[in-house]
Coordinates of C-alpha atoms in Angstrom, one line a residue:
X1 CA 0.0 0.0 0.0
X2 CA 2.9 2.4 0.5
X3 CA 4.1 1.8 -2.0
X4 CA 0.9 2.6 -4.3
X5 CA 1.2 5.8 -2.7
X6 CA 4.6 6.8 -3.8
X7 CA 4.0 5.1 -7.0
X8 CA 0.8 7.8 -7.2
X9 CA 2.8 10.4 -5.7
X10 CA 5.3 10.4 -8.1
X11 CA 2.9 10.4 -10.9
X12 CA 1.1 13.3 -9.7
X13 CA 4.0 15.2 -9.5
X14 CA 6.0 14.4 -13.1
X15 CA 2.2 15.2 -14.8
X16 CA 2.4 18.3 -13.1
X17 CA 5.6 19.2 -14.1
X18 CA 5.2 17.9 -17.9
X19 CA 1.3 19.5 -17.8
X20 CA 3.5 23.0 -16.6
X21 CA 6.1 23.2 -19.1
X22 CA 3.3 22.4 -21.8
X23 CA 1.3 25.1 -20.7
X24 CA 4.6 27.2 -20.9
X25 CA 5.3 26.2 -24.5
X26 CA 1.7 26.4 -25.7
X27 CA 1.7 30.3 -24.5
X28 CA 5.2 30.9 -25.8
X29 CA 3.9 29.9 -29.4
X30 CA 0.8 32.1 -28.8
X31 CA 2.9 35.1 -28.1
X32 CA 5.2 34.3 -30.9
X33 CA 5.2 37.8 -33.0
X34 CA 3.6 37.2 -36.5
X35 CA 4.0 39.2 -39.7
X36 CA 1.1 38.2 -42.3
X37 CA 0.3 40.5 -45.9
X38 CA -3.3 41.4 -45.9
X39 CA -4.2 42.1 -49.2
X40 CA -8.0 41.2 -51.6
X41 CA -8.8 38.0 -52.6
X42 CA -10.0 39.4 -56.3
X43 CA -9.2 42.6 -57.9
X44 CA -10.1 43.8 -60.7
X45 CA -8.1 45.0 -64.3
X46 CA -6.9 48.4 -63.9
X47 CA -7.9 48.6 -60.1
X48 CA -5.2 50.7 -57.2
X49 CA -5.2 48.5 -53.9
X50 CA -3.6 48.5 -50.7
X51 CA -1.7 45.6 -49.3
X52 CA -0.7 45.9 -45.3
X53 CA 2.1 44.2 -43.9
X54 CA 0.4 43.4 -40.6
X55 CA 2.3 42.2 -37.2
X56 CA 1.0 40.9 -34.3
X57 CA 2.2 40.4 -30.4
X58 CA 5.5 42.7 -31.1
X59 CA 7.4 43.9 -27.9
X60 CA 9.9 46.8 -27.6
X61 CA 9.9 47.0 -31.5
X62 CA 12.3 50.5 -32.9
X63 CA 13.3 49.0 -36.9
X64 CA 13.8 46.6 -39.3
X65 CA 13.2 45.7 -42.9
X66 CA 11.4 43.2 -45.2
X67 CA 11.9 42.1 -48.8
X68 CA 8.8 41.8 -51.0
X69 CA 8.5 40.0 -54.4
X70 CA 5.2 39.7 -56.6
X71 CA 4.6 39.1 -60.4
X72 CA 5.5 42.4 -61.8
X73 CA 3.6 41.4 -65.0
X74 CA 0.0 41.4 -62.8
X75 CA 0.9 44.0 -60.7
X76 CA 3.1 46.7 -59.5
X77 CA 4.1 49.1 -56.5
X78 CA 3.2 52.8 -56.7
X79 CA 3.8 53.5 -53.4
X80 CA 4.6 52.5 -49.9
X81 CA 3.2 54.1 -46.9
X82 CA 3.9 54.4 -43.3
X83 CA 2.8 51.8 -40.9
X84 CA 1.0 51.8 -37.0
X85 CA 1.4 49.6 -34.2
X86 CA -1.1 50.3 -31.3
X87 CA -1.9 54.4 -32.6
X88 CA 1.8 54.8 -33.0
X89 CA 3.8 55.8 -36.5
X90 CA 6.3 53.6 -38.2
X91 CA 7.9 55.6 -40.8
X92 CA 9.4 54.1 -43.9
X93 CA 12.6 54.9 -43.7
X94 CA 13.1 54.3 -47.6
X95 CA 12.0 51.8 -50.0
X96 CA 13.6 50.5 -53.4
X97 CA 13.8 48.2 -55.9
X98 CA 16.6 45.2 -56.2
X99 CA 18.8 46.5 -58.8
X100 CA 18.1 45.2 -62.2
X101 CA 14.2 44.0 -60.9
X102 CA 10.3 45.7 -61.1
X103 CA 9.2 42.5 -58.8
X104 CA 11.8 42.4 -56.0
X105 CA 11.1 45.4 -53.1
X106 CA 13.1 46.4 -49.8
X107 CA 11.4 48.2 -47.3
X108 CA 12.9 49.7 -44.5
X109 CA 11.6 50.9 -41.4
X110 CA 12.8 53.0 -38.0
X111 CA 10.8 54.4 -35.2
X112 CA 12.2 57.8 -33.6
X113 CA 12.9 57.2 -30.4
X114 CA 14.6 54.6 -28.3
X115 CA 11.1 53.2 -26.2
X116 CA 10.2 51.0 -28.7
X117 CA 6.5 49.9 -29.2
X118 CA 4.8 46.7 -28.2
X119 CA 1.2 45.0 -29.4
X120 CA 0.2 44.8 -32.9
X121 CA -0.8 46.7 -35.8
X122 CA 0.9 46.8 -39.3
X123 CA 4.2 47.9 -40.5
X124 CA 3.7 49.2 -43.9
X125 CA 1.0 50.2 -46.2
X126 CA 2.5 48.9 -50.2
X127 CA 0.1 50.3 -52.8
X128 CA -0.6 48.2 -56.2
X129 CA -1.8 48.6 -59.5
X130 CA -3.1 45.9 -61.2
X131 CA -1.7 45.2 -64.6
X132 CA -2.8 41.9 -65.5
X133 CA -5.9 40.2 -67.2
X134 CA -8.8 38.5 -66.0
X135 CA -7.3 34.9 -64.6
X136 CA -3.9 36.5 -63.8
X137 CA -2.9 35.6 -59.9
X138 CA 0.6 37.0 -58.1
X139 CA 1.4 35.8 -54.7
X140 CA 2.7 39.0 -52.4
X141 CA 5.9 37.0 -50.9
X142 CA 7.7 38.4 -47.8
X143 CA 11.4 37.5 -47.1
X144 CA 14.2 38.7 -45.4
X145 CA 12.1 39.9 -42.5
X146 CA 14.2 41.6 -39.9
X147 CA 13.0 43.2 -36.6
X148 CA 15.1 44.6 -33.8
X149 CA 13.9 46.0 -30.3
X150 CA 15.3 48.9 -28.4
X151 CA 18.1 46.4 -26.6
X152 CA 19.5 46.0 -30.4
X153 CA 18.9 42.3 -30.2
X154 CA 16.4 40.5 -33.1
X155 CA 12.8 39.9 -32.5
X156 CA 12.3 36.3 -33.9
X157 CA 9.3 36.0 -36.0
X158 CA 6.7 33.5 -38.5
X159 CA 5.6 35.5 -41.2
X160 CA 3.2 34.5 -44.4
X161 CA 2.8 35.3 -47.7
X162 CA -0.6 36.4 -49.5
X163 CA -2.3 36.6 -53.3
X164 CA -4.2 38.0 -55.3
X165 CA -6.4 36.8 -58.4
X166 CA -7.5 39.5 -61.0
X167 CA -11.2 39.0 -61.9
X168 CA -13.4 41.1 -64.4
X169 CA -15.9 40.2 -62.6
X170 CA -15.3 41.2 -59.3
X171 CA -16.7 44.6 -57.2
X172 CA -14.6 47.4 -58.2
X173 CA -12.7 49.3 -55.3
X174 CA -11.6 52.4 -56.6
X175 CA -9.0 53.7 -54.8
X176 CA -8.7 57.6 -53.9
X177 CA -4.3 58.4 -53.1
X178 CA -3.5 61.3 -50.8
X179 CA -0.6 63.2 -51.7
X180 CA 2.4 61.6 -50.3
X181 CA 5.7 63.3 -49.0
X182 CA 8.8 61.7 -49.8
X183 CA 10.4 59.2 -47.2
X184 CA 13.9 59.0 -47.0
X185 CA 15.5 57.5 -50.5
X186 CA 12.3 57.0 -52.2
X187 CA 8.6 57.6 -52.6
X188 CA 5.8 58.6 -54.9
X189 CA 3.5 61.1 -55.1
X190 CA -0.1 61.7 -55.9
X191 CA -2.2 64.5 -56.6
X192 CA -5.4 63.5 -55.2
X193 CA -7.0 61.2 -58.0
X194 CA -9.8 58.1 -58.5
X195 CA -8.3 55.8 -60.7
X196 CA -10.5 54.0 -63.5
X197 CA -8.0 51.7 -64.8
X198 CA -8.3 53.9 -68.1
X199 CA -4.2 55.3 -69.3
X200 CA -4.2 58.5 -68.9
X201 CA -0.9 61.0 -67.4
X202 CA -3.1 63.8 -65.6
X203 CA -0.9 66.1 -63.3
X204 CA -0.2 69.3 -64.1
X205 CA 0.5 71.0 -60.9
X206 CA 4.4 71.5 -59.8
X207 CA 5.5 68.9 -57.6
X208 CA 8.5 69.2 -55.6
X209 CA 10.5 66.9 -53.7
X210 CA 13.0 67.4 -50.9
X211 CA 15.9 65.3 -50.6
X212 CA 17.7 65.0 -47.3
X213 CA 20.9 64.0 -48.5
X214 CA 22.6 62.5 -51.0
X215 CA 26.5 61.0 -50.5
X216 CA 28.8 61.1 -53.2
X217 CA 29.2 58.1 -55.5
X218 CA 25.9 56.8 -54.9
X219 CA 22.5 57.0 -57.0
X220 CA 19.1 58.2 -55.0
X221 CA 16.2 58.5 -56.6
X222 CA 12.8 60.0 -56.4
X223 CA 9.5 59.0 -58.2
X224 CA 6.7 60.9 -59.8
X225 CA 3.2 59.6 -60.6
X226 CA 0.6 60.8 -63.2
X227 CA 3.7 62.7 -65.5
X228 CA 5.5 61.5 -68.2
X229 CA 8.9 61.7 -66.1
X230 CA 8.5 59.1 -64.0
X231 CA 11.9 58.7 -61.8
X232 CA 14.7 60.7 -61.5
X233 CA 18.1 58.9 -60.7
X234 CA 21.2 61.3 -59.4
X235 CA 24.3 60.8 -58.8
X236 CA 27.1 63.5 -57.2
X237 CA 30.3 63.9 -57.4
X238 CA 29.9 65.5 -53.5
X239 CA 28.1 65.3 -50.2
X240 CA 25.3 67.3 -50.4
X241 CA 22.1 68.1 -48.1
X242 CA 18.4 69.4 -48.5
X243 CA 17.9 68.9 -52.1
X244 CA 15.0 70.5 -53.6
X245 CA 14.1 69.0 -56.9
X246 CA 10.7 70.2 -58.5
X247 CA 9.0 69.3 -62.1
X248 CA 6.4 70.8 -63.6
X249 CA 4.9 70.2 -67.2
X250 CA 4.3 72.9 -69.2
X251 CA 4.2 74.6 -72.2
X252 CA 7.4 76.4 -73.5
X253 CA 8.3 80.3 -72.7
X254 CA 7.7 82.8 -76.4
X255 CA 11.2 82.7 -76.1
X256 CA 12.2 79.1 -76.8
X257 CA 11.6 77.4 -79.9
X258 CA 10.2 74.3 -80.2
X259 CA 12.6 71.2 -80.9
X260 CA 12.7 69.2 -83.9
X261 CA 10.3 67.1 -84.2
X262 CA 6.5 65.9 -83.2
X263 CA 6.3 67.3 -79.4
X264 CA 4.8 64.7 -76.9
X265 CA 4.8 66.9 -73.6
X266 CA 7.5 69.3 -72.4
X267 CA 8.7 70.0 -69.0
X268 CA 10.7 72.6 -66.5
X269 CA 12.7 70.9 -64.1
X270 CA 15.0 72.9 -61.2
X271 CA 17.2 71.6 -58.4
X272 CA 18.5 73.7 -55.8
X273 CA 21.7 73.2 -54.3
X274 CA 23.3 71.9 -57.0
X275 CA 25.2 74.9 -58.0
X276 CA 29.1 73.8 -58.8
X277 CA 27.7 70.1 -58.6
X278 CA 28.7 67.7 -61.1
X279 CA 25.5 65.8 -61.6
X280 CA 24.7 62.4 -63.6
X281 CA 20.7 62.3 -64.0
X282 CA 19.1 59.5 -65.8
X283 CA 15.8 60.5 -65.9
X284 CA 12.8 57.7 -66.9
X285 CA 10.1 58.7 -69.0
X286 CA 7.3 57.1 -70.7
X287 CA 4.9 57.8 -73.8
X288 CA 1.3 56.4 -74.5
X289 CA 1.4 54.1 -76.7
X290 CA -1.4 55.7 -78.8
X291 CA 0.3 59.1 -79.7
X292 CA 2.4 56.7 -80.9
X293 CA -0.2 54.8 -83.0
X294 CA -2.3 58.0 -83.9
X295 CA 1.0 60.2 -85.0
X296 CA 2.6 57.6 -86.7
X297 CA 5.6 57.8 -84.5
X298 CA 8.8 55.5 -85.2
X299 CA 9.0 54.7 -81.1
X300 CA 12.6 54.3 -81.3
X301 CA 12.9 57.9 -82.9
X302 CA 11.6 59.1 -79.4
X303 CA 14.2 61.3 -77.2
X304 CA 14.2 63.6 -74.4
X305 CA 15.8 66.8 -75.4
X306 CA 17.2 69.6 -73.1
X307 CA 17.5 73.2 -73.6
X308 CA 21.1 74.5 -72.7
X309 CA 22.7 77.5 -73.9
X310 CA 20.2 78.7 -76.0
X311 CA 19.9 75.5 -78.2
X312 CA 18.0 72.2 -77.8
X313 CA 20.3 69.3 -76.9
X314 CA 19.1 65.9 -77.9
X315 CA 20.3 63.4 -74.9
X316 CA 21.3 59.9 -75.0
X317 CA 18.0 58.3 -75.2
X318 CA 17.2 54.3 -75.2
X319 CA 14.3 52.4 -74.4
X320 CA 13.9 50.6 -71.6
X321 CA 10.9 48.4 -72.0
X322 CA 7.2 48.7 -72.4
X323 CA 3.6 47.5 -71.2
X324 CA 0.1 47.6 -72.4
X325 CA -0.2 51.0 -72.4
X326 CA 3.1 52.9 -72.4
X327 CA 6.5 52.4 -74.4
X328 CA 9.3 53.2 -71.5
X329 CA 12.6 55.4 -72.1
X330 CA 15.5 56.6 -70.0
X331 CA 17.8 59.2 -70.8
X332 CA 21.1 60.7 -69.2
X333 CA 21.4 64.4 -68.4
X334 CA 23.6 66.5 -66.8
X335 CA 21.9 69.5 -65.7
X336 CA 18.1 70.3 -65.1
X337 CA 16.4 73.3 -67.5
X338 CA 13.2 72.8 -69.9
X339 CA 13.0 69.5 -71.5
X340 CA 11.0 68.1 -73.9
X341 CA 10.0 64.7 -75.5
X342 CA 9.6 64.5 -79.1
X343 CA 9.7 61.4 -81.8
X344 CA 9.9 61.5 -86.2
X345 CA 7.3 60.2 -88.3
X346 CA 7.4 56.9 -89.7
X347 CA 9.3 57.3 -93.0
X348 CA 9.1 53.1 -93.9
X349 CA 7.2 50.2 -93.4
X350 CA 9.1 49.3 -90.9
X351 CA 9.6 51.2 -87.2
X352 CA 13.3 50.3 -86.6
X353 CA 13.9 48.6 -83.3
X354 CA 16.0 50.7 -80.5
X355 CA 19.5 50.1 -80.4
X356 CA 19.3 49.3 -77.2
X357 CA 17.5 48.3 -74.1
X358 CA 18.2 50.1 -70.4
X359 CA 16.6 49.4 -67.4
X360 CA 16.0 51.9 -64.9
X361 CA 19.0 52.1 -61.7
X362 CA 17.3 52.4 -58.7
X363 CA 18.9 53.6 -55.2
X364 CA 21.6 51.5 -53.5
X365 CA 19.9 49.1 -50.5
X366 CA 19.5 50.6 -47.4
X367 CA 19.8 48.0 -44.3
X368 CA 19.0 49.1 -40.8
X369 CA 20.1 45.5 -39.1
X370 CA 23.4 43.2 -40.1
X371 CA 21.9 39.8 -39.9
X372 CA 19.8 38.6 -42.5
X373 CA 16.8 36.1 -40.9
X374 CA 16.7 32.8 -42.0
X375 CA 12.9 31.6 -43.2
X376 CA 9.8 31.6 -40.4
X377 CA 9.2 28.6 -39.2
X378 CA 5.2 27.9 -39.0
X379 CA 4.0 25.7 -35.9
X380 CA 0.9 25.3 -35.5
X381 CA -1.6 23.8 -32.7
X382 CA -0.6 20.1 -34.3
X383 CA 3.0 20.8 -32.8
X384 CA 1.1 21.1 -29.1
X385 CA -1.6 18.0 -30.0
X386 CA 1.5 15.9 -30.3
X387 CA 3.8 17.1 -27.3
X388 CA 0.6 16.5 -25.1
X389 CA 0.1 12.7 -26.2
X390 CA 3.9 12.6 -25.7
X391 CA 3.2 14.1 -22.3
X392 CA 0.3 11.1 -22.3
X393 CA 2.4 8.3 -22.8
X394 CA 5.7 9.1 -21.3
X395 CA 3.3 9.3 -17.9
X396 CA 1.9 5.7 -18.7
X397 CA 5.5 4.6 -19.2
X398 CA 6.8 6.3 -15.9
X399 CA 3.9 4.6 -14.1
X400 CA 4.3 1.6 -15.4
X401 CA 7.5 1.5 -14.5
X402 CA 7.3 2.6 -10.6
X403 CA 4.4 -0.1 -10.4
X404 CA 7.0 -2.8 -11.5
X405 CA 9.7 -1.8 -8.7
X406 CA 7.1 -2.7 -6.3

């Protein structure tokens, strides 16, 4: 009979102790911080939408970065907007493209402060525009997630991936786009517009942007929506600070002639601060595809054409690609004035291919943490079912064996 009762008593005791540090674990993987992509099921051709990068059960969290990758040919990033855990800010620090890609994108993120936030919320807002057809489905792919807290030590993580399908069918969402300032490196802007999913270029206004620094050597570049210019890449030959770089299309002053050529659009583009700079500017551009069509336009005739010293300079000029809707170009520049973008009538049968294809440089990555993370791992509730028949039968085995000693 005593020894029943040890036999019982040591039972009682090894459950609790396996029943405790299963109760430990199972919270531990409930607490474990998440990062998911919340984006539509179904969108529609033509249609703007917002995917959120959303986190959950974060503690102490002050930066990090993730990679995103998607089907460039079904949709595309316009914009990236700051995040909010629990009411408070997380500013993009700067975003950019993977050097030679449209489909690969870094984000990178840094509170002010040195508190940190904890709880959950998301950490960036990435706007899309569909491009696809009906049918056409892109997964929204995280990687290289990195967090760090305000100790400078890594916040472990799980994080999933999302999709979307584009469906004619589906309810359209028209999204309206506030007028974004630009974060750090890069960032669009939008004059306040519904899109239809119809190709049009409709700013007119002057939109500047301010650069907060730029280092010598190195390429930074900053993005314009709704114009013709879409990105301008520079690179110094000096440090430099609070850059002010504004476009505006318009039509030319009495006092400049128009170029050769049929005119597409013209611009005025000024930088301040740049005065004894040497400057490399590739500036990207794009032209509808029916000017093209309905003016007859050879497309690889197109250039972007600068007005220096009282003549029109022709720049070095190559396409770099094009979609449905738009053929794309990028030319070099080495100063900012009046520009404008003009193409020559078909004279054959023929429209002679470009000479040359150039894809657009984007800004060197910016990392705020060393360490790049290794995949998330995904346990799920089966992991606990299991350790708690475990639990189960190394019990029955312990018992079993204390009622042999007897």
């Amino acid at each position: 009979m005593l020894m029943m009762r040890k036999v019982g008593k040591n039972f009682i005791i090894i459950s609790a102790v396996l029943i405790l540090f299963i109760t430990q674990f199972s919270v531990a993987l409930a607490e474990d911080t998440k990062v998911s992509v919340s984006a539509p099921d179904e969108v529609k051709p033509g249609d703007v939408f917002s995917a959120y990068i959303m986190i959950e059960d974060v503690t102490d969290f002050v930066a990090g970065q993730f990679d995103l990758s998607f089907d460039s040919d079904v949709i595309t990033v316009v914009d990236v907007k700051n995040g909010e855990i629990e009411s408070q800010d997380v500013p993009i620090l700067a975003w950019n493209f993977k050097p030679g890609t449209d489909n690969y994108l870094r984000v990178v993120y840094d509170l002010p402060g040195a508190d940190g936030v904890s709880g959950s919320g998301y950490l960036a807002e990435i706007i899309f525009e569909v491009k696809g057809a009906d049918g056409d489905t892109s997964s929204i792919e995280i990687s290289n997630l990195q967090l760090g807290n305000k100790n400078a030590e890594e916040i472990t993580a799980d994080w999933s991936s999302g999709e979307v399908k584009v469906d004619a069918s589906a309810t359209p969402q028209p999204t309206t786009i506030q007028e974004s300032t630009y974060q750090g490196s890069s960032g669009y802007a939008f004059n306040e517009t519904e899109t239809s999913g119809e190709a049009t270029i409709t700013t007119s206004e002057k939109v500047t942007r301010s650069i907060p620094a730029i280092q010598a050597g190195t390429k930074t570049s900053v993005v314009f929506s709704d114009m013709d210019i879409s990105m301008i890449t520079l690179e110094v030959d000096q440090d430099l600070s609070n850059i002010e770089l504004s476009m505006q299309p318009r039509d030319l002053p009495r006092e400049i002639p128009e170029p050769d050529g049929v005119l597409y659009s013209s611009y005025e583009i000024k930088a301040e601060e740049l005065d004894g700079v040497e400057v490399t500017a590739t500036i990207d551009f794009r032209v509808l595809k029916s000017w093209i069509e309905e003016n007859s336009i050879d497309k690889a005739t197109i250039t972007l054409n600068r007005y220096h010293n009282g003549k029109w300079q022709e720049l070095p000029t190559f396409m770099a690609g094009e979609d449905e809707n738009f053929v794309n170009y990028q030319a070099e520049s080495t100063g900012f004035s009046y520009f404008a973008i003009t193409g020559e009538v078909v004279t054959g049968s023929e429209m002679t291919p470009a000479s040359r294809d150039a894809t657009s440089t984007p800004i060197p990555t910016t990392t705020s943490l060393e360490a790049e993370s290794t995949a998330g791992t995904e346990i799920t509730w089966g992991v606990i079912i299991a350790a708690i028949l475990l639990t189960a039968v190394i019990c029955a085995a312990v018992f079993i064996f204390l009622s042999k000693r007897k």
